[in-house]
GROMACS .gro file of C-alpha atoms in nm:
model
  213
    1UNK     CA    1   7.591  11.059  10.969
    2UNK     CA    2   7.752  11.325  10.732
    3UNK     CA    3   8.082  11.220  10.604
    4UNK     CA    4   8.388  11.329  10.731
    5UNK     CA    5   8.624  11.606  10.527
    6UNK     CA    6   8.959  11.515  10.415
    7UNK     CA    7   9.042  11.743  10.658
    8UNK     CA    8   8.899  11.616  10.931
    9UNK     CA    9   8.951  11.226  10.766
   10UNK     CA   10   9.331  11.315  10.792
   11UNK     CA   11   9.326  11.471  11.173
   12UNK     CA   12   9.198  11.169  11.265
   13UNK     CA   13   9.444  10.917  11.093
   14UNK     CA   14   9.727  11.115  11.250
   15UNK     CA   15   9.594  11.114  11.597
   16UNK     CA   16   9.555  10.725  11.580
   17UNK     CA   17   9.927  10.741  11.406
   18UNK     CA   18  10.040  10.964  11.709
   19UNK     CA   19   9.836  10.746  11.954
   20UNK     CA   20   9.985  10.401  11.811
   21UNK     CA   21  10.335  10.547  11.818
   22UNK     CA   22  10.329  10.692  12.179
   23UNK     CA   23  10.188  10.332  12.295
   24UNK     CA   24  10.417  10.092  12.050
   25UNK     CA   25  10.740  10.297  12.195
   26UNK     CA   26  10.593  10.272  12.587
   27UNK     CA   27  10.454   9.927  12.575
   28UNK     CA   28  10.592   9.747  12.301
   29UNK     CA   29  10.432   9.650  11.969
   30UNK     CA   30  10.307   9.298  12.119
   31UNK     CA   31  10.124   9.435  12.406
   32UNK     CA   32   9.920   9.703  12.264
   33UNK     CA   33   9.565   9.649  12.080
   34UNK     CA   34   9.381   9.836  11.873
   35UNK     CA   35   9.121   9.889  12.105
   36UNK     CA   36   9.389  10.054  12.316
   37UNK     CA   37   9.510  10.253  12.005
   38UNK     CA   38   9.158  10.398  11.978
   39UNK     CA   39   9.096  10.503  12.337
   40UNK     CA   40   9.414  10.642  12.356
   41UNK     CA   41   9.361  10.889  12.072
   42UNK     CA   42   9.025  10.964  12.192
   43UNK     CA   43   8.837  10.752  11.933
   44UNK     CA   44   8.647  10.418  11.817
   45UNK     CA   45   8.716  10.095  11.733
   46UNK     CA   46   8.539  10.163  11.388
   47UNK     CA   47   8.719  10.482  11.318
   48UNK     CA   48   9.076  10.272  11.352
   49UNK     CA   49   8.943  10.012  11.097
   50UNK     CA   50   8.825  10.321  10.895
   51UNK     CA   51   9.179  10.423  10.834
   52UNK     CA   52   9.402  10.111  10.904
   53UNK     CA   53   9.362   9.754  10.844
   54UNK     CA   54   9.579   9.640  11.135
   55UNK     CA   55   9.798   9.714  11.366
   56UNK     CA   56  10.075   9.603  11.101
   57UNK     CA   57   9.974   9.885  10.903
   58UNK     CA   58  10.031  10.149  11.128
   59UNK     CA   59  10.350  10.046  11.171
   60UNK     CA   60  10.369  10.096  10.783
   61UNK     CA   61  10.202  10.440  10.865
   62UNK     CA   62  10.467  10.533  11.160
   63UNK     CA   63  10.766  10.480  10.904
   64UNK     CA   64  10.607  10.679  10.574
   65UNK     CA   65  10.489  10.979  10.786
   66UNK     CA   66  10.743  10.972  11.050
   67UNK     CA   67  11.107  10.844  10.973
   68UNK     CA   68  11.126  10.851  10.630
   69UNK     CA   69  11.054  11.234  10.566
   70UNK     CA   70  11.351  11.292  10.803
   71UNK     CA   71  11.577  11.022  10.627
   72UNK     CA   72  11.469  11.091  10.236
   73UNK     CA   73  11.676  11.391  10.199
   74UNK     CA   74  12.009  11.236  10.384
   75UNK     CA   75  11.941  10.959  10.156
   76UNK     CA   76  11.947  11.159   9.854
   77UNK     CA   77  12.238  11.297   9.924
   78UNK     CA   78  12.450  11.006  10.026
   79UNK     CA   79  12.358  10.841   9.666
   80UNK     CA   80  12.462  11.164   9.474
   81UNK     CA   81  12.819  11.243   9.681
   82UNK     CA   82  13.041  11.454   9.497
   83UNK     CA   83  13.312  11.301   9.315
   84UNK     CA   84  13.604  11.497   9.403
   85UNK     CA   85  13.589  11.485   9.774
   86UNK     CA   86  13.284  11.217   9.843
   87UNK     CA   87  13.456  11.139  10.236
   88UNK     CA   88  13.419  11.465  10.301
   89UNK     CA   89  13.021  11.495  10.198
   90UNK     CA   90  12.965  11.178  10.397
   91UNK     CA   91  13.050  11.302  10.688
   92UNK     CA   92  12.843  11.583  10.684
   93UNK     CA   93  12.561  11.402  10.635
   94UNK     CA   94  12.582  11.094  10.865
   95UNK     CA   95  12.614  11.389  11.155
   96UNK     CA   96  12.320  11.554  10.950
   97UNK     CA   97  12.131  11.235  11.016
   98UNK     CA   98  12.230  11.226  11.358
   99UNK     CA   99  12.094  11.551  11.419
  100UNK     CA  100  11.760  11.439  11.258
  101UNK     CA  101  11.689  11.173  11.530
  102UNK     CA  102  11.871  11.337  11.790
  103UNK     CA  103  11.632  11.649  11.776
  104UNK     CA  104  11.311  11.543  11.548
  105UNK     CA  105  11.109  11.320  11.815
  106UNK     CA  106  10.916  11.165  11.554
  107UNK     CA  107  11.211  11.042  11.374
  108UNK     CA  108  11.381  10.908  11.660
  109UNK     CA  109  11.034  10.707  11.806
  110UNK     CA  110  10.939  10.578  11.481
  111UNK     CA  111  11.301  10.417  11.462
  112UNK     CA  112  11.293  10.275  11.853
  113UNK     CA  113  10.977  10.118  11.764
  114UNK     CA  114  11.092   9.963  11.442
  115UNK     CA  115  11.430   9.815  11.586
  116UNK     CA  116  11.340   9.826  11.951
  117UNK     CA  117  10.982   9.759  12.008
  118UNK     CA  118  10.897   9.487  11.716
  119UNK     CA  119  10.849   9.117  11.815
  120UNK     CA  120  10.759   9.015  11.477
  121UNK     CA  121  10.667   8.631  11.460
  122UNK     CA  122  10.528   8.601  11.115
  123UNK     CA  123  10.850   8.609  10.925
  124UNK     CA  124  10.668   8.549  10.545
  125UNK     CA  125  10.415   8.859  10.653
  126UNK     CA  126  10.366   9.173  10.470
  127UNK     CA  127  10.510   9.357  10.776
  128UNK     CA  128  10.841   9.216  10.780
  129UNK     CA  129  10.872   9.241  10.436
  130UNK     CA  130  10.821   9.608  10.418
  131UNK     CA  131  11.034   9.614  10.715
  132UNK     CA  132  11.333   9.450  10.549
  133UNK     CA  133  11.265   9.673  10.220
  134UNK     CA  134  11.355   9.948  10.464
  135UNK     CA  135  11.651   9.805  10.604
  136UNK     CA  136  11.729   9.726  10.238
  137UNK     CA  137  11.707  10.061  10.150
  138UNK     CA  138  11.902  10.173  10.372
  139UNK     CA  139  12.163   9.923  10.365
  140UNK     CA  140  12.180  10.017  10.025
  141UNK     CA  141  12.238  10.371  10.038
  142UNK     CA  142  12.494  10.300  10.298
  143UNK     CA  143  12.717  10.064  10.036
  144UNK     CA  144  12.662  10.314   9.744
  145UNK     CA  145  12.819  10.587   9.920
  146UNK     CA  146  13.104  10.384  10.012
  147UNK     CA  147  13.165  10.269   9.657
  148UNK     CA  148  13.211  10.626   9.552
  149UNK     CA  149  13.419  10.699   9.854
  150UNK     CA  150  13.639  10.372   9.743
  151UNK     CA  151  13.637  10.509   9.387
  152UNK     CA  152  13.766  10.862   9.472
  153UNK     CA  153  14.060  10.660   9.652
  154UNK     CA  154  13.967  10.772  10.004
  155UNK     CA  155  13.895  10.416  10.150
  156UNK     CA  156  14.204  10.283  10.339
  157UNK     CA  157  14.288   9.980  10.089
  158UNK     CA  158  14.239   9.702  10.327
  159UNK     CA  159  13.886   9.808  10.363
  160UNK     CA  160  13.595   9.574  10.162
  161UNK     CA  161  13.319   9.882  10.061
  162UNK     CA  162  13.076   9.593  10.124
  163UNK     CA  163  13.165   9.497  10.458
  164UNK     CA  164  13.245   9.882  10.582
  165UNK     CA  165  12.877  10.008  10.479
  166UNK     CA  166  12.741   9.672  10.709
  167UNK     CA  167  12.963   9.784  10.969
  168UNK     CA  168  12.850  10.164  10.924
  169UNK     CA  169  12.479  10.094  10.921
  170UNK     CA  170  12.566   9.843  11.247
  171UNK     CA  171  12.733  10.131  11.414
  172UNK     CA  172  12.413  10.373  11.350
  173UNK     CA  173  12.153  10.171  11.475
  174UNK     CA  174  12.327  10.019  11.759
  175UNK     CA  175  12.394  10.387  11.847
  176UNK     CA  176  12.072  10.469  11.776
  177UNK     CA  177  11.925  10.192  12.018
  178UNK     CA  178  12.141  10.283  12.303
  179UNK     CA  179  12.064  10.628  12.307
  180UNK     CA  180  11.683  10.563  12.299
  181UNK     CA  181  11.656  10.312  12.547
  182UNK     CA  182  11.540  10.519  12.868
  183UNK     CA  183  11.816  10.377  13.120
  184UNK     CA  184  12.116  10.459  12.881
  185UNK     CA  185  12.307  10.765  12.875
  186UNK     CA  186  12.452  10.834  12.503
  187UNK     CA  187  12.411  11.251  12.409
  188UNK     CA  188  12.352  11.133  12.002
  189UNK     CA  189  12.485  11.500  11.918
  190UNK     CA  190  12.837  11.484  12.094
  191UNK     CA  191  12.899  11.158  12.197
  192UNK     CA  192  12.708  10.989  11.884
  193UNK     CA  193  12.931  11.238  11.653
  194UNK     CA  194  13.250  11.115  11.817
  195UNK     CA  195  13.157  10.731  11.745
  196UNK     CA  196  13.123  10.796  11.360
  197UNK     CA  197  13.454  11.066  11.370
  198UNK     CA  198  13.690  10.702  11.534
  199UNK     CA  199  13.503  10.505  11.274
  200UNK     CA  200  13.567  10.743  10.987
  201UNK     CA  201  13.904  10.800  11.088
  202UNK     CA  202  13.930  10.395  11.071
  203UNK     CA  203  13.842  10.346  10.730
  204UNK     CA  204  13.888  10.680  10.543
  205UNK     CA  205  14.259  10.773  10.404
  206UNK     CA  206  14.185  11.120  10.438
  207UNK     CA  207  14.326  11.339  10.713
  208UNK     CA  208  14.105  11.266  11.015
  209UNK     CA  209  13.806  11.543  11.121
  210UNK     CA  210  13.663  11.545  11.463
  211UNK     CA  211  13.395  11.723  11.606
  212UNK     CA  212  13.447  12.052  11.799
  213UNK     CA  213  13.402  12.022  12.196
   0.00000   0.00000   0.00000
């Protein structure tokens, strides 16, 4: 049998990617096999094994090809906030990133299935510790832009950088959650936007911005 073209190698990860995704956010991550996984994208067993090793590593897959190009550039940002106004700048990105998974479908499945769907058992695996790397990561970015919000003076003084970035990222994904779960109702681009604006207005010093109605 001739051998398959990157072309055609990489049509076929992504419909297994796309296939995995659309069952992991339906089903659950438990529940699904990779025989499933196959038939669902319209292909075999052996062309899976071809591209993943398990069903762990599409999950790798489903966050490197689906969140993370949406969340890289927010990210970027958030570590490099200007230092004259870096409140301001956050804002405008957290309701940046809001926008990302409230209108890039890919975005917001791959995150339901990583803090929704996952009933992961093995906690010494490779899985959950690219999983928490992730979190990590994004934990991280969360507390460095609050450190240069606290250095530019615009975090209310009672307020621990630490503890407000845990809060933050709480806030987001709990929202996140909510508004992805089929029986909830929670609009992420007006309601979601409001949540952030009472939290901001919380913790920041400066004068208080809310979103237009």
């Amino acid at each position: 049998m001739a051998r398959k073209t990157k072309e055609e190698a990489e049509k076929t990860y992504f419909a297994l990617l796309e296939a995995a995704a659309d069952l992991y956010s339906s089903q659950g991550y438990a529940r699904t096999t990779i025989n499933e996984i196959a038939s669902h994208a319209g292909m075999t067993r052996g062309a899976f094994y071809w591209h993943f090793q398990s069903k762990e590593d599409v999950i790798k897959g489903i966050w490197e090809n689906h969140a993370y190009p949406g969340f890289n550039p927010v990210r970027q940002a958030l570590i490099s906030l200007p230092e004259d106004d870096p409140a301001s700048a956050f804002r405008v990105q957290i309701n940046r990133l809001i926008d990302v998974f409230a209108r890039d479908r890919l975005v917001s499945r791959a995150m339901f299935i990583i803090i929704h769907n996952m009933e992961i058992s093995d906690k010494e695996g490779d899985l959950h510790q690219f999983l928490s790397e992730q979190h990590q990561m994004f934990q991280d970015t969360i507390a460095t832009a609050f450190k240069s919000i606290e250095k530019a003076g615009q975090l209310k003084a009672n307020m621990d950088p630490k503890v407000t970035a845990l809060s933050c990222l709480c806030l987001f994904v709990g929202m996140v959650e909510k508004a992805l779960l089929p029986f909830m109702e929670l609009d992420l681009e007006t309601e979601g936007k409001e949540l952030f604006a009472s939290f901001f207005d919380a913790v920041l010093e400066i004068e208080p911005q809310r979103t237009k109605t």
